Each structure stands twice: as C-alpha cells, then as structure tokens.
Amino acid sequence: MAFFDKLGDLAKNIGDKTTDAIETGKLNSKIGSETAAAAAQLQKVGEFYYAKFAAGEQVSPEALEFCQAAAAHYAAAEKAQAEIDRIRAENDAARAASSAVAAPPRSAAGPACTSCGAVNAPGTRFCGSCGAKLR
Ligand SMILES: [Zn+2]
C-alpha cells in the first residue's frame, strides 16, 4: 500500500510542479508588462520636465542636468538630419545638372526614339540604335 501511496505522492508532486510552472510563467509575464507600463509612465515624467525646460521654466537642478543632456542629443539628431537634407539636395542638383547635359536640344537633333531613347538624325524614320519606328 505504501508503494501506491508513494506513486500517488509522486504524481501529485509532478502535477504541482506543472501548476507552479504555469503560474510562474503568468507571473513573469505580469512582471514584464507591469515593468514596461512603469517605464512608460517614467518617460512621461521626463517629458513633463523637458516641456517645462523647453518653455524656459525653472526645473530642479537634478532635472535640469538631464534636460540639458536630452537637449544636446536632440541638437545632434537635428544636425544629422540637416546633413541628410544637404546630401539629398546635392544629389538632386547633380541629377538635374547631368540630365540637363544628357538631353540635347530637340531642335538641333532629330527625333528621339520612344523605345530606347537614342536621338536620331533629323528626318530619320527608323531608330539607328534599336530599329524601332520613329514618330
Ligand atoms: Zn531606338
């Protein structure tokens, strides 16, 4: 009888462990979501003080230090964005300049092929490059 009692205890033990594992998993998940929610609230605290700082209001010396550091990071991000804008503008200008050079004035040349883009001699009926009929 003692043997079966032990078996029963063992089964109960395993069952308890499984229940514990499920419960622990749920609790770990709760810890994760509650910690994330707290972090989101703390971020709001930071944004609250930063808005005061940005508006020129007085903030405590401790908060001021963090706000100044954040402002320096925002400034660095803005500088990087300005650099991106400058590079894009340069590329756009270069592209516009090269396309202006590449396209010869139509009056001096013949018809441009609608199929391959080659410029043909005036009066040509078929593209000298790809053979397509010219309009
Ligand atoms: Zn062609």
XYZ file of N, CA, C and O and ligand atoms in Angstrom:
541
model
N 0.821 -1.206 0.000
C 0.000 0.000 0.000
C 0.856 1.258 0.000
O 0.559 2.223 -0.682
N 1.969 1.143 0.750
C 2.875 2.289 0.857
C 3.433 2.670 -0.525
O 3.623 3.854 -0.809
N 3.631 1.623 -1.368
C 4.163 1.855 -2.719
C 3.207 2.739 -3.530
O 3.631 3.695 -4.177
N 1.909 2.376 -3.457
C 0.923 3.147 -4.209
C 0.745 4.556 -3.644
O 0.521 5.508 -4.385
N 0.891 4.653 -2.344
C 0.838 5.999 -1.734
C 1.966 6.869 -2.284
O 1.766 8.036 -2.628
N 3.156 6.234 -2.383
C 4.325 6.989 -2.892
C 4.104 7.405 -4.342
O 4.425 8.531 -4.730
N 3.531 6.456 -5.146
C 3.235 6.770 -6.556
C 2.285 7.951 -6.638
O 2.470 8.873 -7.436
N 1.283 7.882 -5.780
C 0.293 8.963 -5.745
C 0.937 10.288 -5.373
O 0.678 11.315 -6.005
N 1.805 10.234 -4.392
C 2.521 11.451 -3.979
C 3.346 12.012 -5.133
O 3.367 13.222 -5.369
N 4.020 11.087 -5.864
C 4.883 11.476 -6.980
C 4.048 12.182 -8.060
O 4.426 13.255 -8.552
N 2.905 11.582 -8.410
C 2.031 12.159 -9.432
C 1.534 13.545 -8.993
O 1.528 14.499 -9.776
N 1.171 13.620 -7.721
C 0.678 14.898 -7.178
C 1.781 15.952 -7.249
O 1.561 17.098 -7.630
N 3.001 15.470 -6.913
C 4.169 16.351 -6.928
C 4.413 16.924 -8.329
O 4.627 18.126 -8.504
N 4.370 16.032 -9.346
C 4.586 16.464 -10.734
C 3.495 17.448 -11.145
O 3.763 18.484 -11.763
N 2.264 17.090 -10.765
C 1.137 17.979 -11.067
C 1.336 19.345 -10.437
O 1.128 20.372 -11.100
N 1.770 19.370 -9.197
C 2.013 20.648 -8.509
C 3.099 21.447 -9.229
O 2.982 22.656 -9.395
N 4.154 20.720 -9.670
C 5.261 21.413 -10.348
C 4.787 22.048 -11.649
O 5.180 23.172 -11.996
N 3.932 21.313 -12.407
C 3.404 21.849 -13.660
C 2.572 23.093 -13.396
O 2.728 24.113 -14.056
N 1.707 22.986 -12.365
C 0.872 24.135 -11.993
C 1.750 25.318 -11.590
O 1.506 26.458 -11.990
N 2.798 25.027 -10.833
C 3.732 26.082 -10.410
C 4.389 26.741 -11.617
O 4.524 27.964 -11.666
N 4.790 25.894 -12.607
C 5.474 26.437 -13.783
C 4.543 27.358 -14.565
O 4.947 28.436 -15.011
N 3.276 26.921 -14.710
C 2.305 27.756 -15.434
C 2.087 29.071 -14.679
O 2.091 30.152 -15.269
N 1.924 28.946 -13.353
C 1.683 30.131 -12.515
C 2.877 31.082 -12.582
O 2.718 32.294 -12.715
N 4.098 30.504 -12.524
C 5.313 31.321 -12.592
C 5.411 32.034 -13.946
O 5.771 33.205 -14.012
N 5.038 31.310 -15.005
C 5.055 31.914 -16.342
C 4.118 33.102 -16.421
O 4.487 34.157 -16.945
N 2.910 32.922 -15.869
C 1.931 34.023 -15.873
C 2.466 35.216 -15.087
O 2.327 36.369 -15.502
N 3.075 34.908 -13.926
C 3.589 35.988 -13.078
C 4.756 36.707 -13.747
O 4.863 37.932 -13.676
N 5.627 35.937 -14.430
C 6.748 36.565 -15.147
C 6.231 37.485 -16.241
O 6.764 38.581 -16.455
N 5.170 37.029 -16.919
C 4.562 37.846 -17.961
C 3.998 39.130 -17.368
O 4.136 40.213 -17.938
N 3.381 38.987 -16.171
C 2.828 40.169 -15.493
C 3.943 41.130 -15.088
O 3.818 42.343 -15.259
N 5.059 40.568 -14.583
C 6.208 41.404 -14.200
C 6.675 42.201 -15.413
O 6.911 43.408 -15.330
N 6.761 41.520 -16.559
C 7.211 42.191 -17.782
C 6.296 43.326 -18.186
O 6.760 44.434 -18.458
N 4.977 43.070 -18.207
C 4.054 44.105 -18.669
C 3.944 45.245 -17.659
O 3.873 46.413 -18.049
N 3.972 44.919 -16.359
C 3.886 45.979 -15.347
C 5.147 46.845 -15.354
O 5.073 48.070 -15.212
N 6.317 46.220 -15.538
C 7.569 46.967 -15.589
C 7.589 47.889 -16.807
O 8.021 49.047 -16.721
N 7.087 47.383 -17.930
C 7.030 48.206 -19.150
C 6.076 49.378 -18.959
O 6.355 50.502 -19.396
N 4.943 49.125 -18.297
C 3.974 50.197 -18.049
C 4.586 51.266 -17.142
O 4.379 52.463 -17.351
N 5.351 50.830 -16.139
C 6.020 51.774 -15.242
C 7.032 52.609 -16.021
O 7.113 53.834 -15.839
N 7.790 51.970 -16.911
C 8.794 52.687 -17.710
C 8.116 53.733 -18.589
O 8.638 54.839 -18.770
N 6.936 53.395 -19.125
C 6.202 54.347 -19.964
C 5.771 55.558 -19.137
O 5.814 56.695 -19.611
N 5.363 55.317 -17.894
C 4.968 56.422 -17.011
C 6.180 57.284 -16.670
O 6.086 58.518 -16.643
N 7.321 56.647 -16.413
C 8.541 57.396 -16.096
C 8.954 58.261 -17.278
O 9.444 59.386 -17.105
N 8.746 57.750 -18.481
C 9.071 58.545 -19.667
C 8.205 59.806 -19.708
O 8.665 60.881 -20.072
N 6.927 59.643 -19.294
C 6.025 60.803 -19.249
C 6.514 61.830 -18.236
O 6.409 63.034 -18.467
N 7.070 61.341 -17.115
C 7.638 62.258 -16.124
C 8.753 63.066 -16.775
O 8.823 64.289 -16.643
N 9.606 62.370 -17.507
C 10.713 63.031 -18.192
C 10.217 64.058 -19.194
O 10.726 65.179 -19.254
N 9.197 63.668 -19.970
C 8.651 64.586 -20.975
C 8.007 65.800 -20.313
O 8.084 66.914 -20.837
N 7.387 65.581 -19.139
C 6.771 66.671 -18.373
C 7.823 67.717 -18.002
O 7.648 68.910 -18.241
N 8.955 67.249 -17.461
C 10.021 68.171 -17.073
C 10.694 68.795 -18.291
O 11.066 69.960 -18.276
N 10.834 68.018 -19.351
C 11.505 68.553 -20.539
C 10.673 69.663 -21.168
O 11.220 70.663 -21.647
N 9.341 69.507 -21.142
C 8.456 70.548 -21.686
C 8.625 71.847 -20.892
O 8.678 72.934 -21.482
N 8.727 71.728 -19.559
C 8.959 72.911 -18.711
C 10.294 73.555 -19.074
O 10.395 74.766 -19.266
N 11.323 72.730 -19.179
C 12.680 73.193 -19.510
C 12.664 73.905 -20.864
O 13.214 74.998 -21.018
N 12.017 73.271 -21.851
C 11.976 73.829 -23.206
C 11.218 75.152 -23.232
O 11.520 76.024 -24.051
N 10.242 75.309 -22.329
C 9.452 76.540 -22.265
C 10.170 77.612 -21.447
O 9.646 78.712 -21.269
N 11.375 77.294 -20.951
C 12.165 78.261 -20.204
C 11.779 78.363 -18.741
O 12.173 79.297 -18.050
N 10.982 77.381 -18.285
C 10.577 77.394 -16.871
C 11.688 76.829 -15.996
O 12.572 76.120 -16.475
N 11.589 77.169 -14.704
C 12.574 76.690 -13.740
C 12.338 75.211 -13.444
O 11.218 74.823 -13.149
N 13.371 74.397 -13.568
C 13.272 72.997 -13.130
C 14.361 72.745 -12.099
O 15.347 73.485 -12.050
N 14.206 71.719 -11.268
C 15.181 71.430 -10.217
C 16.542 71.139 -10.851
O 16.610 70.676 -11.992
N 17.634 71.423 -10.116
C 18.983 71.227 -10.684
C 19.205 69.819 -11.224
O 19.851 69.663 -12.261
N 18.647 68.795 -10.529
C 18.815 67.413 -10.987
C 18.130 67.216 -12.345
O 18.712 66.648 -13.269
N 16.905 67.735 -12.443
C 16.150 67.607 -13.686
C 16.807 68.428 -14.794
O 16.839 68.010 -15.955
N 17.343 69.587 -14.422
C 17.999 70.470 -15.396
C 19.145 69.757 -16.105
O 19.279 69.850 -17.327
N 19.925 69.015 -15.318
C 21.069 68.277 -15.879
C 20.600 67.290 -16.952
O 21.154 67.226 -18.050
N 19.534 66.543 -16.643
C 19.014 65.555 -17.604
C 18.414 66.250 -18.824
O 18.581 65.788 -19.954
N 17.718 67.369 -18.587
C 17.087 68.106 -19.688
C 18.150 68.658 -20.637
O 17.981 68.611 -21.860
N 19.242 69.191 -20.066
C 20.322 69.729 -20.905
C 20.963 68.624 -21.736
O 21.276 68.832 -22.912
N 21.143 67.455 -21.115
C 21.717 66.325 -21.848
C 20.782 65.908 -22.982
O 21.225 65.667 -24.112
N 19.474 65.861 -22.706
C 18.495 65.500 -23.738
C 18.509 66.527 -24.861
O 18.473 66.169 -26.045
N 18.602 67.815 -24.488
C 18.630 68.884 -25.485
C 19.849 68.734 -26.403
O 19.749 68.936 -27.619
N 20.998 68.357 -25.817
C 22.215 68.160 -26.611
C 22.019 67.003 -27.600
O 22.445 67.091 -28.756
N 21.334 65.944 -27.154
C 21.071 64.808 -28.055
C 20.108 65.206 -29.171
O 20.313 64.834 -30.331
N 19.084 65.989 -28.825
C 18.140 66.468 -29.853
C 18.884 67.329 -30.882
O 18.644 67.223 -32.079
N 19.790 68.178 -30.398
C 20.553 69.053 -31.294
C 21.418 68.222 -32.241
O 21.509 68.512 -33.437
N 22.045 67.161 -31.689
C 22.882 66.285 -32.514
C 22.038 65.583 -33.572
O 22.462 65.427 -34.722
N 20.820 65.168 -33.178
C 19.918 64.497 -34.125
C 19.512 65.471 -35.227
O 19.468 65.099 -36.407
N 19.228 66.724 -34.843
C 18.853 67.743 -35.830
C 19.999 68.007 -36.809
O 19.771 68.190 -38.005
N 21.226 68.021 -36.279
C 22.405 68.243 -37.110
C 22.544 67.117 -38.143
O 22.831 67.361 -39.320
N 22.330 65.885 -37.687
C 22.407 64.726 -38.589
C 21.316 64.813 -39.655
O 21.554 64.499 -40.829
N 20.107 65.257 -39.252
C 19.006 65.397 -40.216
C 19.351 66.465 -41.255
O 19.082 66.283 -42.450
N 19.960 67.564 -40.798
C 20.362 68.634 -41.716
C 21.389 68.117 -42.719
O 21.369 68.487 -43.897
N 22.280 67.235 -42.236
C 23.301 66.637 -43.104
C 22.632 65.761 -44.183
O 23.022 65.820 -45.353
N 21.622 64.985 -43.767
C 20.866 64.162 -44.723
C 20.214 65.064 -45.768
O 20.292 64.800 -46.978
N 19.582 66.147 -45.313
C 18.912 67.082 -46.223
C 19.909 67.685 -47.213
O 19.608 67.819 -48.395
N 21.113 68.043 -46.698
C 22.147 68.643 -47.551
C 22.589 67.645 -48.624
O 22.700 67.985 -49.804
N 22.839 66.377 -48.219
C 23.274 65.347 -49.165
C 22.210 65.121 -50.233
O 22.512 65.035 -51.425
N 20.918 65.061 -49.799
C 19.821 64.858 -50.755
C 19.749 66.005 -51.753
O 19.575 65.775 -52.950
N 19.875 67.252 -51.231
C 19.803 68.430 -52.103
C 20.940 68.404 -53.113
O 20.744 68.698 -54.298
N 22.151 68.023 -52.646
C 23.315 67.930 -53.531
C 23.078 66.908 -54.627
O 23.345 67.161 -55.806
N 22.574 65.737 -54.239
C 22.304 64.680 -55.213
C 21.250 65.100 -56.221
O 21.387 64.826 -57.418
N 20.200 65.764 -55.718
C 19.143 66.239 -56.612
C 19.704 67.232 -57.626
O 19.393 67.159 -58.816
N 20.555 68.158 -57.135
C 21.151 69.171 -58.008
C 22.042 68.516 -59.060
O 21.992 68.864 -60.242
N 22.836 67.526 -58.607
C 23.742 66.820 -59.528
C 22.939 66.070 -60.585
O 23.292 66.065 -61.765
N 21.832 65.442 -60.164
C 20.985 64.687 -61.085
C 20.353 65.630 -62.122
O 20.338 65.326 -63.312
N 19.869 66.773 -61.636
C 19.243 67.748 -62.536
C 20.258 68.263 -63.550
O 19.956 68.392 -64.737
N 21.497 68.539 -63.059
C 22.546 69.052 -63.939
C 22.925 68.021 -64.992
O 23.080 68.351 -66.173
N 23.079 66.749 -64.595
C 23.506 65.718 -65.547
C 22.410 65.425 -66.567
O 22.692 65.169 -67.733
N 21.138 65.481 -66.149
C 20.063 65.224 -67.111
C 19.926 66.396 -68.080
O 19.566 66.209 -69.237
N 20.266 67.610 -67.600
C 20.228 68.781 -68.481
C 21.313 68.666 -69.554
O 21.102 69.043 -70.698
N 22.467 68.100 -69.162
C 23.575 67.926 -70.103
C 23.274 66.785 -71.073
O 23.522 66.877 -72.258
N 22.697 65.686 -70.529
C 22.470 64.495 -71.331
C 21.434 64.715 -72.439
O 21.559 64.136 -73.505
N 20.412 65.529 -72.152
C 19.364 65.736 -73.151
C 19.727 66.882 -74.089
O 19.746 68.030 -73.679
N 20.075 66.572 -75.297
C 20.424 67.636 -76.238
C 19.163 68.386 -76.672
O 18.076 67.804 -76.646
N 19.308 69.619 -77.070
C 18.141 70.370 -77.505
C 17.494 69.685 -78.700
O 18.179 69.281 -79.643
N 16.180 69.540 -78.664
C 15.467 68.777 -79.677
C 15.530 69.425 -81.055
O 15.533 68.729 -82.063
N 15.565 70.745 -81.045
C 15.553 71.442 -82.338
C 16.802 71.143 -83.156
O 16.730 71.047 -84.383
N 17.961 70.922 -82.461
C 19.216 70.677 -83.169
C 19.307 69.253 -83.680
O 19.986 68.993 -84.669
N 18.638 68.328 -82.982
C 18.729 66.925 -83.370
C 17.404 66.457 -83.953
O 16.425 67.185 -83.974
N 17.394 65.208 -84.421
C 16.177 64.614 -84.960
C 15.332 64.022 -83.856
O 15.536 64.339 -82.683
N 14.409 63.157 -84.205
C 13.505 62.569 -83.220
C 14.218 61.621 -82.261
O 15.113 60.883 -82.671
N 13.798 61.700 -81.004
C 14.305 60.769 -80.002
C 13.464 59.501 -80.052
O 12.253 59.574 -80.216
N 14.111 58.350 -79.967
C 13.400 57.072 -80.014
C 12.573 56.882 -78.744
O 13.087 57.026 -77.639
N 11.286 56.559 -78.903
C 10.437 56.335 -77.721
C 10.720 54.969 -77.103
O 10.326 54.694 -75.982
N 11.425 54.125 -77.846
C 11.721 52.781 -77.347
C 13.016 52.729 -76.548
O 13.039 52.230 -75.442
N 14.107 53.280 -77.107
C 15.395 53.193 -76.418
C 15.961 54.547 -76.008
O 16.925 54.600 -75.276
N 15.363 55.624 -76.488
C 15.797 56.954 -76.063
C 16.902 57.550 -76.908
O 17.303 58.695 -76.687
N 17.434 56.813 -77.879
C 18.508 57.333 -78.718
C 17.996 58.496 -79.569
O 16.853 58.496 -80.011
N 18.857 59.493 -79.734
C 18.489 60.635 -80.562
C 18.996 60.374 -81.985
O 20.154 60.034 -82.192
N 18.085 60.489 -82.916
C 18.431 60.174 -84.304
C 18.570 61.447 -85.133
O 18.153 62.529 -84.725
N 19.152 61.302 -86.297
C 19.349 62.450 -87.201
C 17.987 62.939 -87.689
O 17.050 62.147 -87.799
N 17.883 64.242 -87.959
C 16.607 64.769 -88.434
C 16.156 64.047 -89.710
O 16.985 63.725 -90.569
N 14.872 63.757 -89.806
C 14.321 63.102 -90.984
C 14.412 61.592 -90.969
O 13.949 60.927 -91.885
N 15.024 61.006 -89.921
C 15.149 59.546 -89.849
C 13.796 58.937 -89.518
O 13.053 59.476 -88.713
N 13.456 57.808 -90.172
C 12.154 57.180 -89.908
C 12.268 55.991 -88.957
O 11.304 55.620 -88.321
N 13.469 55.407 -88.912
C 13.683 54.276 -88.001
C 14.891 54.560 -87.117
O 15.869 55.164 -87.577
N 14.811 54.129 -85.857
C 15.885 54.365 -84.887
C 17.165 53.666 -85.346
O 17.155 52.474 -85.645
N 18.266 54.436 -85.402
C 19.545 53.888 -85.800
C 20.133 52.974 -84.728
O 21.029 52.188 -84.995
N 19.591 53.051 -83.492
C 20.126 52.258 -82.402
C 19.375 50.934 -82.221
O 19.987 49.878 -82.141
N 18.024 50.986 -82.226
C 17.276 49.765 -81.957
C 16.346 49.361 -83.129
O 15.773 48.289 -83.102
N 16.193 50.219 -84.106
C 15.395 49.867 -85.264
C 13.909 50.162 -85.146
O 13.139 49.901 -86.075
N 13.491 50.701 -83.991
C 12.064 50.997 -83.799
C 11.631 52.117 -84.738
O 12.440 52.986 -85.095
N 10.344 52.082 -85.128
C 9.823 53.131 -85.996
C 9.708 54.433 -85.207
O 9.278 54.434 -84.055
N 10.168 55.522 -85.832
C 10.143 56.835 -85.148
C 8.917 57.609 -85.575
O 8.463 57.495 -86.707
N 8.405 58.374 -84.620
C 7.226 59.194 -84.925
C 7.630 60.551 -85.470
O 8.617 61.112 -85.038
Zn 15.608 53.048 -80.507
